[in-house]
CSV table of C-alpha atoms and ligand atoms in Angstrom, one decimal:
chain,number,residue,atom,x,y,z
A,2,MET,CA,-7.3,-5.6,-15.2
A,3,SER,CA,-8.2,-8.5,-13.8
A,4,ALA,CA,-7.1,-10.2,-10.1
A,5,SER,CA,-5.3,-13.2,-10.8
A,6,PRO,CA,-7.5,-17.0,-9.2
A,7,ARG,CA,-4.5,-17.0,-6.3
A,8,VAL,CA,-5.3,-13.6,-5.0
A,9,PRO,CA,-8.6,-12.6,-3.2
A,10,SER,CA,-9.6,-8.7,-4.4
A,11,VAL,CA,-10.6,-6.2,-2.4
A,12,ARG,CA,-13.4,-3.8,-4.2
A,13,LEU,CA,-13.1,-0.5,-4.0
A,14,PRO,CA,-15.7,2.2,-4.0
A,15,SER,CA,-16.1,2.9,-7.7
A,16,GLY,CA,-16.9,-1.3,-7.6
A,17,GLU,CA,-13.6,-2.0,-9.0
A,18,GLN,CA,-12.0,-4.8,-8.0
A,19,VAL,CA,-8.5,-5.1,-6.6
A,20,PRO,CA,-5.7,-7.9,-5.7
A,21,ALA,CA,-5.8,-7.5,-2.0
A,22,LEU,CA,-2.1,-8.2,-2.0
A,23,GLY,CA,-0.1,-6.3,-4.3
A,24,GLN,CA,3.9,-4.9,-4.0
A,25,GLY,CA,5.8,-2.1,-2.4
A,26,THR,CA,8.6,-0.3,-4.0
A,27,TRP,CA,10.7,1.6,-1.3
A,28,TYR,CA,14.1,1.9,-1.8
A,29,MET,CA,14.1,0.6,-4.9
A,30,GLY,CA,15.8,2.3,-7.5
A,31,GLU,CA,18.3,3.6,-5.0
A,32,ARG,CA,21.1,1.9,-6.4
A,33,ARG,CA,21.8,1.6,-10.3
A,34,ASP,CA,23.1,-1.8,-10.4
A,35,ARG,CA,20.4,-3.2,-8.2
A,36,ALA,CA,17.8,-2.0,-11.1
A,37,ARG,CA,17.5,-4.8,-13.2
A,38,ALA,CA,17.0,-7.2,-10.3
A,39,GLU,CA,14.3,-5.3,-8.5
A,40,ALA,CA,12.8,-4.8,-12.1
A,41,ASP,CA,12.8,-8.8,-12.6
A,42,ALA,CA,11.3,-9.2,-8.8
A,43,LEU,CA,8.0,-7.1,-9.7
A,44,ARG,CA,8.0,-8.8,-13.1
A,45,LEU,CA,8.2,-12.5,-11.3
A,46,GLY,CA,5.1,-10.9,-8.6
A,47,LEU,CA,2.9,-9.7,-11.5
A,48,ASP,CA,3.7,-13.6,-12.8
A,49,LEU,CA,2.1,-14.5,-9.5
A,50,GLY,CA,-0.7,-12.4,-9.7
A,51,LEU,CA,0.6,-9.9,-7.1
A,52,THR,CA,-0.8,-7.1,-9.8
A,53,LEU,CA,-0.7,-4.2,-7.9
A,54,ILE,CA,2.5,-2.6,-7.6
A,55,ASP,CA,2.5,0.8,-5.3
A,56,THR,CA,5.3,3.5,-5.7
A,57,ALA,CA,5.9,7.2,-4.7
A,58,GLU,CA,7.6,10.1,-5.7
A,59,MET,CA,10.1,10.1,-2.9
A,60,TYR,CA,11.3,6.9,-3.4
A,61,ALA,CA,14.6,7.0,-4.6
A,62,ASP,CA,13.7,10.7,-5.9
A,63,GLY,CA,11.4,9.1,-8.8
A,64,GLY,CA,14.1,6.5,-8.6
A,65,ALA,CA,11.6,3.5,-7.7
A,66,GLU,CA,9.1,4.9,-10.4
A,67,GLU,CA,11.5,4.1,-12.8
A,68,VAL,CA,12.2,0.4,-11.5
A,69,VAL,CA,8.7,0.1,-12.1
A,70,ALA,CA,8.7,1.8,-15.7
A,71,GLU,CA,10.7,-1.4,-16.5
A,72,ALA,CA,8.5,-3.9,-14.6
A,73,ILE,CA,5.7,-3.2,-16.3
A,74,ALA,CA,6.7,-2.7,-19.4
A,75,GLY,CA,4.7,-4.2,-22.4
A,76,ARG,CA,2.6,-5.4,-20.1
A,77,ARG,CA,0.7,-2.0,-19.1
A,78,ASP,CA,-2.6,-3.6,-19.2
A,79,GLU,CA,-2.3,-5.8,-16.5
A,80,VAL,CA,-1.0,-3.6,-13.6
A,81,PHE,CA,-2.7,-1.1,-10.6
A,82,VAL,CA,0.0,1.5,-10.8
A,83,VAL,CA,-0.2,3.1,-7.3
A,84,SER,CA,1.9,6.8,-6.9
A,85,LYS,CA,2.2,9.7,-4.7
A,86,VAL,CA,2.7,12.9,-4.5
A,87,TYR,CA,4.4,14.8,-1.7
A,88,PRO,CA,2.8,17.3,0.1
A,89,HIS,CA,4.8,20.1,-0.4
A,90,ASN,CA,3.8,19.5,-4.2
A,91,ALA,CA,-0.5,19.3,-3.1
A,92,SER,CA,-1.6,22.4,-4.6
A,93,ARG,CA,-4.1,22.8,-7.3
A,94,LYS,CA,-0.4,23.7,-9.8
A,95,GLY,CA,2.0,21.5,-7.6
A,96,VAL,CA,-0.2,18.1,-8.3
A,97,PRO,CA,-1.0,17.8,-12.0
A,98,ALA,CA,3.3,19.2,-12.3
A,99,ALA,CA,4.1,15.8,-10.0
A,100,CYS,CA,1.7,13.8,-12.1
A,101,GLU,CA,3.4,14.4,-15.1
A,102,ARG,CA,7.0,13.8,-14.0
A,103,SER,CA,5.8,10.3,-12.5
A,104,LEU,CA,4.0,9.3,-15.5
A,105,LYS,CA,7.5,10.3,-17.5
A,106,ARG,CA,9.1,8.0,-15.0
A,107,LEU,CA,6.4,5.1,-15.5
A,108,ARG,CA,6.1,5.6,-19.0
A,109,THR,CA,2.7,5.6,-18.9
A,110,ASP,CA,0.0,7.7,-19.5
A,111,ARG,CA,-2.3,6.8,-16.6
A,112,ILE,CA,-1.9,6.4,-12.8
A,113,ASP,CA,-4.3,3.6,-11.7
A,114,LEU,CA,-4.3,5.0,-7.5
A,115,TYR,CA,-2.8,8.6,-7.1
A,116,LEU,CA,-2.3,9.4,-3.1
A,117,LEU,CA,-1.7,12.0,-1.0
A,118,HIS,CA,1.3,10.8,1.0
A,119,TRP,CA,0.7,12.3,3.5
A,120,ARG,CA,-0.6,15.7,5.5
A,121,GLY,CA,1.4,18.7,4.6
A,122,SER,CA,0.2,22.8,4.4
A,123,HIS,CA,-1.8,22.9,1.3
A,124,PRO,CA,-5.7,22.9,2.2
A,125,LEU,CA,-7.5,19.1,1.5
A,126,ALA,CA,-9.5,20.6,-0.3
A,127,GLU,CA,-7.2,22.2,-3.2
A,128,THR,CA,-5.7,19.2,-3.5
A,129,VAL,CA,-8.9,16.8,-3.9
A,130,ALA,CA,-9.6,19.3,-6.7
A,131,ALA,CA,-6.5,19.0,-8.2
A,132,PHE,CA,-6.5,15.6,-8.7
A,133,GLU,CA,-10.1,15.9,-9.9
A,134,ALA,CA,-9.1,17.8,-12.3
A,135,LEU,CA,-6.3,14.8,-12.9
A,136,GLN,CA,-9.3,12.5,-13.6
A,137,ARG,CA,-11.3,14.0,-16.1
A,138,ALA,CA,-7.8,14.6,-18.3
A,139,GLY,CA,-7.4,10.8,-18.0
A,140,LYS,CA,-4.0,10.5,-15.9
A,141,ILE,CA,-5.6,9.6,-12.6
A,142,ARG,CA,-8.2,6.8,-12.5
A,143,HIS,CA,-8.8,7.0,-8.6
A,144,TRP,CA,-7.4,9.3,-6.2
A,145,GLY,CA,-6.7,8.3,-2.3
A,146,VAL,CA,-4.3,9.5,0.7
A,147,SER,CA,-2.1,8.1,3.1
A,148,ASN,CA,-1.2,8.2,6.5
A,149,LEU,CA,-4.9,10.4,7.6
A,150,ASP,CA,-6.0,9.2,10.9
A,151,THR,CA,-10.0,9.8,11.7
A,152,ASP,CA,-10.1,12.6,12.2
A,153,ASP,CA,-8.5,13.9,8.6
A,154,MET,CA,-10.8,11.8,7.2
A,155,GLU,CA,-13.3,12.9,8.7
A,156,GLU,CA,-12.4,16.6,7.5
A,157,LEU,CA,-11.7,14.9,4.0
A,158,ALA,CA,-15.3,13.6,3.9
A,159,GLU,CA,-16.5,17.3,3.9
A,160,VAL,CA,-14.6,19.1,1.1
A,161,PRO,CA,-16.6,19.5,-2.0
A,162,GLY,CA,-15.4,15.7,-3.6
A,163,GLY,CA,-14.1,13.9,-0.9
A,164,GLU,CA,-16.1,11.4,-0.5
A,165,ALA,CA,-14.9,9.8,-3.4
A,166,CYS,CA,-11.5,8.4,-1.6
A,167,ALA,CA,-10.7,5.1,-3.0
A,168,THR,CA,-8.5,3.7,0.1
A,169,ASP,CA,-6.0,5.6,2.9
A,170,GLN,CA,-2.2,3.4,3.3
A,171,VAL,CA,-1.2,3.5,6.3
A,172,LEU,CA,1.0,0.8,8.6
A,173,TYR,CA,-0.4,-1.7,9.4
A,174,HIS,CA,1.0,-4.5,11.2
A,175,PRO,CA,0.2,-7.4,14.6
A,176,GLY,CA,2.4,-4.7,16.1
A,177,SER,CA,0.8,-1.5,15.2
A,178,ARG,CA,-2.8,-1.9,15.5
A,179,GLY,CA,-4.6,1.3,16.7
A,180,ILE,CA,-6.0,1.5,12.7
A,181,GLU,CA,-8.2,-1.3,14.4
A,182,PHE,CA,-10.5,1.1,16.9
A,183,ASP,CA,-11.5,3.5,15.0
A,184,LEU,CA,-9.9,3.7,11.8
A,185,LEU,CA,-10.6,0.6,10.0
A,186,PRO,CA,-14.2,0.6,11.3
A,187,TRP,CA,-15.1,4.2,9.9
A,188,CYS,CA,-13.8,3.1,6.6
A,189,ALA,CA,-15.3,-0.1,6.4
A,190,ASP,CA,-19.0,1.6,7.4
A,191,ARG,CA,-18.4,4.0,4.5
A,192,GLY,CA,-16.8,1.2,1.9
A,193,ILE,CA,-13.3,2.3,1.5
A,194,PRO,CA,-10.4,0.0,1.7
A,195,LEU,CA,-7.2,0.5,3.7
A,196,MET,CA,-3.7,-0.4,2.5
A,197,ALA,CA,-1.5,-1.6,4.8
A,198,TYR,CA,2.4,-0.8,4.1
A,199,SER,CA,5.0,-1.9,5.9
A,200,PRO,CA,2.8,-5.6,6.7
A,201,PHE,CA,6.7,-7.0,8.3
A,202,GLY,CA,7.0,-3.8,11.0
A,203,HIS,CA,9.4,-1.3,11.6
A,204,ASP,CA,11.8,-3.9,12.4
A,205,PRO,CA,11.2,-6.7,10.2
A,206,ALA,CA,14.0,-9.3,11.7
A,207,ARG,CA,12.5,-8.2,15.4
A,208,LEU,CA,8.3,-9.4,14.4
A,209,LEU,CA,8.8,-12.0,11.9
A,210,ARG,CA,11.0,-13.8,14.7
A,211,SER,CA,8.1,-13.4,17.3
A,212,ARG,CA,7.1,-16.6,19.1
A,213,ALA,CA,3.6,-16.7,18.0
A,214,LEU,CA,3.8,-15.9,14.3
A,215,THR,CA,6.5,-18.3,14.8
A,216,ALA,CA,4.1,-20.4,16.7
A,217,VAL,CA,1.9,-19.9,14.1
A,218,ALA,CA,3.8,-20.3,10.4
A,219,ALA,CA,5.0,-23.5,12.5
A,220,ARG,CA,1.6,-25.1,12.7
A,221,HIS,CA,0.7,-24.6,8.6
A,222,GLY,CA,4.4,-25.6,7.5
A,223,VAL,CA,4.7,-21.9,6.4
A,224,THR,CA,6.9,-18.9,7.5
A,225,PRO,CA,6.3,-16.2,9.8
A,226,ALA,CA,6.1,-13.6,6.5
A,227,GLN,CA,3.7,-15.9,5.6
A,228,VAL,CA,1.4,-15.3,8.5
A,229,ALA,CA,2.0,-11.6,8.8
A,230,ILE,CA,0.9,-10.7,5.5
A,231,ALA,CA,-2.2,-13.4,5.5
A,232,TRP,CA,-3.4,-11.8,9.4
A,233,GLY,CA,-3.5,-8.2,7.9
A,234,LEU,CA,-5.9,-9.8,4.7
A,235,ARG,CA,-8.4,-11.3,7.9
A,236,SER,CA,-10.6,-9.0,7.3
A,237,GLY,CA,-11.3,-8.7,3.6
A,238,ARG,CA,-11.6,-5.0,3.8
A,239,VAL,CA,-6.9,-4.0,3.3
A,240,ILE,CA,-4.6,-4.2,0.6
A,241,SER,CA,-1.2,-5.8,1.7
A,242,ILE,CA,1.6,-4.4,-0.2
A,243,PRO,CA,4.7,-6.2,1.2
A,244,LYS,CA,8.0,-5.3,-0.2
A,245,ALA,CA,10.5,-7.6,-1.5
A,246,ALA,CA,13.0,-7.4,-3.6
A,247,SER,CA,14.4,-11.1,-3.9
A,248,ALA,CA,13.0,-13.6,-5.8
A,249,ASP,CA,12.6,-16.3,-2.7
A,250,HIS,CA,11.0,-13.5,-0.9
A,251,VAL,CA,8.1,-12.7,-3.8
A,252,ARG,CA,6.9,-16.5,-4.1
A,253,GLU,CA,6.8,-16.9,-0.7
A,254,ASN,CA,4.6,-13.2,-0.2
A,255,ALA,CA,2.0,-14.5,-3.2
A,256,THR,CA,1.6,-17.5,-1.5
A,257,ALA,CA,0.7,-15.8,1.6
A,258,ALA,CA,-2.6,-14.8,0.2
A,259,THR,CA,-4.7,-18.3,0.0
A,260,LEU,CA,-3.6,-19.1,3.8
A,261,ALA,CA,-6.6,-19.0,5.7
A,262,LEU,CA,-5.6,-18.7,9.8
A,263,THR,CA,-7.8,-20.4,12.2
A,264,PRO,CA,-9.6,-18.5,15.4
A,265,GLU,CA,-6.7,-20.3,17.6
A,266,ASP,CA,-4.2,-18.5,15.5
A,267,LEU,CA,-5.9,-15.4,15.5
A,268,ALA,CA,-6.1,-15.8,19.4
A,269,GLU,CA,-2.3,-16.6,19.5
A,270,ILE,CA,-1.6,-13.6,17.9
A,271,ASP,CA,-3.8,-11.6,19.5
A,272,ALA,CA,-2.7,-12.9,23.2
A,273,ALA,CA,1.1,-11.9,22.0
A,274,HIS,CA,-0.1,-8.4,20.0
A,275,PRO,CA,-3.0,-7.3,21.4
A,276,PRO,CA,-5.5,-5.1,19.6
A,277,PRO,CA,-5.9,-1.5,21.2
A,278,THR,CA,-8.6,-0.8,23.7
A,279,ARG,CA,-8.5,2.6,23.2
A,280,LYS,CA,-7.8,5.2,20.8
A,281,GLN,CA,-4.4,5.9,19.7
A,282,SER,CA,-2.3,8.6,17.3
A,283,LEU,CA,-1.6,7.0,13.7
A,284,ALA,CA,1.5,5.6,13.3
A,285,MET,CA,3.5,5.9,10.8
A,286,LEU,CA,7.3,5.3,9.4
B,19,NAP,P1,7.9,-4.3,4.1
B,19,NAP,O1,7.5,-4.6,2.8
B,19,NAP,O2,7.2,-4.5,5.7
B,19,NAP,O3,9.4,-4.8,4.7
B,19,NAP,C1,10.4,-5.1,3.4
B,19,NAP,C2,11.4,-5.8,3.7
B,19,NAP,O4,11.2,-6.9,4.1
B,19,NAP,C3,12.6,-5.7,2.9
B,19,NAP,O5,14.0,-6.2,3.3
B,19,NAP,C4,12.7,-7.1,1.8
B,19,NAP,O6,13.3,-8.0,1.6
B,19,NAP,C5,12.2,-7.6,2.8
B,19,NAP,N1,10.8,-8.8,2.9
B,19,NAP,C6,9.7,-9.1,2.1
B,19,NAP,N2,9.5,-10.8,2.1
B,19,NAP,C7,10.2,-10.7,2.9
B,19,NAP,C8,9.7,-12.3,3.0
B,19,NAP,N3,8.8,-13.5,2.7
B,19,NAP,N4,10.3,-12.9,4.4
B,19,NAP,C9,11.3,-11.9,4.9
B,19,NAP,N5,11.3,-10.8,4.7
B,19,NAP,C10,10.8,-10.5,3.6
B,19,NAP,O7,8.2,-2.8,4.8
B,19,NAP,P2,7.8,-1.3,3.8
B,19,NAP,O8,8.9,-1.5,2.6
B,19,NAP,O9,8.6,-0.7,4.3
B,19,NAP,O10,6.4,-1.3,3.2
B,19,NAP,C11,6.2,-2.2,2.4
B,19,NAP,C12,5.4,-0.4,1.1
B,19,NAP,O11,4.8,-0.1,1.2
B,19,NAP,C13,6.8,0.0,0.4
B,19,NAP,O12,7.3,-0.7,0.1
B,19,NAP,C14,6.4,1.0,0.0
B,19,NAP,O13,5.6,0.9,-1.3
B,19,NAP,C15,4.8,1.2,1.2
B,19,NAP,N6,4.5,2.0,2.0
B,19,NAP,C16,4.1,3.6,2.1
B,19,NAP,C17,4.2,4.1,3.2
B,19,NAP,C18,3.7,5.3,3.4
B,19,NAP,O14,3.8,6.3,4.3
B,19,NAP,N7,2.7,5.4,2.7
B,19,NAP,C19,5.6,3.8,4.0
B,19,NAP,C20,6.4,3.1,4.4
B,19,NAP,C21,6.4,1.6,3.6
B,19,NAP,P3,14.0,-7.9,0.2
B,19,NAP,O15,13.4,-6.9,-0.4
B,19,NAP,O16,15.1,-8.1,0.0
B,19,NAP,O17,13.3,-9.1,-0.2
């Protein structure tokens, strides 16, 4: 799999390069009459270089993974597929069973990156051991986590094999910057890229109307959504996974990867959406 020249790449701890800009799938697969259009949107994204697709067994109870299967049919080798296991399935026996179900829905023989969706009651050591067994069996290529704060990441790094974690997928957008205080630098020190979900915020209509994003967008002749994506990618250590089911949104998002924000743009965004000055608990959707 190679990243498109239009989309910059980010290095995983294994050394593998993946696109810094991918595609989310939450709420895809909820309605049968929309599934074809959703798969078409993902395929358009693939054509435009957004070859990392994020999904989860949770989304539409597996329906999103079925939409992904439709989108990647016949072009599996172009795509870096990310999926997630529910915390209640994250036991030694539950992980391989959930993975088999996801593989079946995805109609593939491997998941490129398999994440623990959020921390539950199963010990991290057990989940990591199950991920390692799946790697040995060739069912997953990398593993990682989602919604883990710095203290959880420290604990994870101490369990056997825990240092191989490929990413932490977390909420990150101009209105939610708490990770910049500790989690982002902690991961950067260890060469672990973060994966930013919900780049348009809890309420996209609100964030994308923010004065700062609108002003920066006007200066560049782009949209506030493109500014939000470029802002998330600015460190070179973050992978952004906006979800777009409409073709116009996919086209717009794909070109955001090449938008370079100036120091003036970043200062204006900082003034409206200040960076953290102290530890904040990890926010999640
Ligand atoms: P998001 O990507 O920030 O926002 C999606 C919404 O923005 C959709 O309504 C979409 O509309 C709209 N949109 C897309 N491109 C746009 C553009 N250029 N201009 C204006 N609106 C645009 O939110 P998200 O889906 O919550 O997050 C992204 C992905 O991250 C998810 O799909 C999922 O894969 C992942 N995620 C993970 C977690 C976790 O716990 N690990 C939690 C949340 C999300 P259309 O669909 O109509 O195009």
